[in-house]
mmCIF file of C-alpha atoms in Angstrom:
data_model
loop_
_atom_site.group_PDB
_atom_site.id
_atom_site.type_symbol
_atom_site.label_atom_id
_atom_site.label_comp_id
_atom_site.label_asym_id
_atom_site.label_seq_id
_atom_site.Cartn_x
_atom_site.Cartn_y
_atom_site.Cartn_z
ATOM 1 C CA MET A 37 4.292 19.835 15.762
ATOM 2 C CA THR A 38 2.806 18.657 12.827
ATOM 3 C CA ILE A 39 -0.149 16.022 12.788
ATOM 4 C CA ASP A 40 -1.198 14.209 9.890
ATOM 5 C CA GLY A 41 -3.804 11.596 9.767
ATOM 6 C CA SER A 42 -7.186 10.192 8.881
ATOM 7 C CA GLY A 43 -9.412 7.365 10.656
ATOM 8 C CA SER A 44 -6.829 4.875 12.413
ATOM 9 C CA ASP A 45 -3.847 6.166 10.963
ATOM 10 C CA VAL A 46 -2.459 9.004 12.693
ATOM 11 C CA ARG A 47 1.055 10.480 12.540
ATOM 12 C CA VAL A 48 2.457 13.188 15.108
ATOM 13 C CA ARG A 49 5.971 14.906 14.032
ATOM 14 C CA HIS A 50 7.521 17.180 16.845
ATOM 15 C CA VAL A 51 10.863 18.962 16.381
ATOM 16 C CA VAL A 52 13.312 18.518 18.881
ATOM 17 C CA GLN A 53 15.990 21.441 19.408
ATOM 18 C CA ASP A 54 16.145 22.440 23.200
ATOM 19 C CA PRO A 55 15.359 21.042 26.362
ATOM 20 C CA SER A 56 12.080 22.546 26.514
ATOM 21 C CA ASP A 57 11.016 20.552 23.131
ATOM 22 C CA VAL A 58 11.490 17.215 25.477
ATOM 23 C CA LEU A 59 8.284 17.654 27.807
ATOM 24 C CA VAL A 60 6.418 19.127 24.964
ATOM 25 C CA ALA A 61 7.132 15.632 22.669
ATOM 26 C CA CYS A 62 6.068 13.602 25.747
ATOM 27 C CA HIS A 63 2.884 15.716 26.219
ATOM 28 C CA ALA A 64 2.382 14.975 22.443
ATOM 29 C CA ALA A 65 2.741 11.419 22.772
ATOM 30 C CA ASP A 66 0.451 11.302 25.639
ATOM 31 C CA GLU A 67 -2.638 12.960 23.962
ATOM 32 C CA LEU A 68 -2.036 10.901 20.785
ATOM 33 C CA LEU A 69 -2.253 7.557 22.750
ATOM 34 C CA GLU A 70 -4.950 8.670 25.160
ATOM 35 C CA ALA A 71 -6.992 9.346 22.124
ATOM 36 C CA VAL A 72 -6.644 5.904 20.652
ATOM 37 C CA GLY A 73 -7.378 4.055 23.758
ATOM 38 C CA PHE A 74 -4.098 3.546 25.594
ATOM 39 C CA THR A 75 -3.771 2.928 29.140
ATOM 40 C CA GLU A 76 -2.333 5.374 31.604
ATOM 41 C CA ARG A 77 0.388 2.971 32.766
ATOM 42 C CA GLU A 78 1.160 2.254 28.982
ATOM 43 C CA ARG A 79 1.231 6.078 28.053
ATOM 44 C CA ALA A 80 3.747 6.682 31.238
ATOM 45 C CA ASP A 81 5.939 3.909 29.573
ATOM 46 C CA VAL A 82 6.110 5.443 26.231
ATOM 47 C CA CYS A 83 6.365 9.020 27.667
ATOM 48 C CA LEU A 84 9.589 7.752 29.122
ATOM 49 C CA ALA A 85 11.024 6.546 26.079
ATOM 50 C CA VAL A 86 9.967 9.740 24.230
ATOM 51 C CA ARG A 87 11.718 11.776 26.821
ATOM 52 C CA GLU A 88 14.914 9.706 26.672
ATOM 53 C CA LEU A 89 15.023 9.855 22.658
ATOM 54 C CA ALA A 90 14.065 13.490 22.784
ATOM 55 C CA THR A 91 17.034 14.073 25.286
ATOM 56 C CA ASN A 92 19.385 12.037 23.081
ATOM 57 C CA ILE A 93 18.476 13.849 20.010
ATOM 58 C CA ILE A 94 19.351 17.116 21.513
ATOM 59 C CA LYS A 95 22.342 16.170 23.351
ATOM 60 C CA HIS A 96 24.143 13.641 20.737
ATOM 61 C CA GLY A 97 22.372 14.782 17.550
ATOM 62 C CA GLY A 98 22.269 18.447 17.559
ATOM 63 C CA GLY A 99 18.511 18.628 17.257
ATOM 64 C CA GLY A 100 15.930 16.576 15.011
ATOM 65 C CA GLU A 101 12.613 15.146 15.501
ATOM 66 C CA VAL A 102 10.543 12.528 17.110
ATOM 67 C CA ARG A 103 7.934 11.173 14.840
ATOM 68 C CA LEU A 104 4.883 9.057 16.276
ATOM 69 C CA GLN A 105 2.640 6.715 14.528
ATOM 70 C CA VAL A 106 -0.586 4.612 15.240
ATOM 71 C CA ALA A 107 -1.632 2.625 12.318
ATOM 72 C CA GLU A 108 -3.888 -0.363 12.450
ATOM 73 C CA GLY A 109 -3.373 -0.637 16.092
ATOM 74 C CA VAL A 110 0.399 -0.587 15.905
ATOM 75 C CA PHE A 111 2.400 2.450 17.704
ATOM 76 C CA GLU A 112 5.569 3.409 16.420
ATOM 77 C CA ILE A 113 8.216 5.980 17.619
ATOM 78 C CA GLN A 114 10.929 7.383 15.375
ATOM 79 C CA ALA A 115 13.807 9.327 16.536
ATOM 80 C CA VAL A 116 15.700 11.192 13.780
ATOM 81 C CA ASP A 117 18.559 13.380 14.437
ATOM 82 C CA ALA A 118 20.987 15.527 12.336
ATOM 83 C CA GLY A 119 24.304 14.257 14.270
ATOM 84 C CA PRO A 120 26.938 12.721 12.287
ATOM 85 C CA GLY A 121 26.373 9.130 13.093
ATOM 86 C CA ILE A 122 28.647 6.807 15.328
ATOM 87 C CA LEU A 123 32.036 7.025 13.722
ATOM 88 C CA ASN A 124 33.308 3.710 15.772
ATOM 89 C CA VAL A 125 30.299 1.212 16.156
ATOM 90 C CA GLU A 126 32.474 -1.526 17.596
ATOM 91 C CA ARG A 127 33.850 0.825 20.263
ATOM 92 C CA ALA A 128 30.524 2.456 20.981
ATOM 93 C CA VAL A 129 28.840 -1.147 21.742
ATOM 94 C CA THR A 130 31.568 -2.441 24.033
ATOM 95 C CA ASP A 131 31.287 -1.759 27.848
#
């Protein structure tokens, strides 16, 4: 995990390569959000989203990283993977 930041602008990057990294990414998000004043319920909701993103990074993307950022009161999550992308987008979005 890499933490950068000063003041109210904080960024956390967590590498996700195997299932053990999923829980660590969730804890990183929880600690960051607790430090900036998010409620327990809000942190639980974000942790669920981080777990899903991190799991998908491993399952579909072959690894990558979860990036968390708090800047000016706004929280952002980015999921970046090393996968080939979606080959047929139209097919992927149909039921």
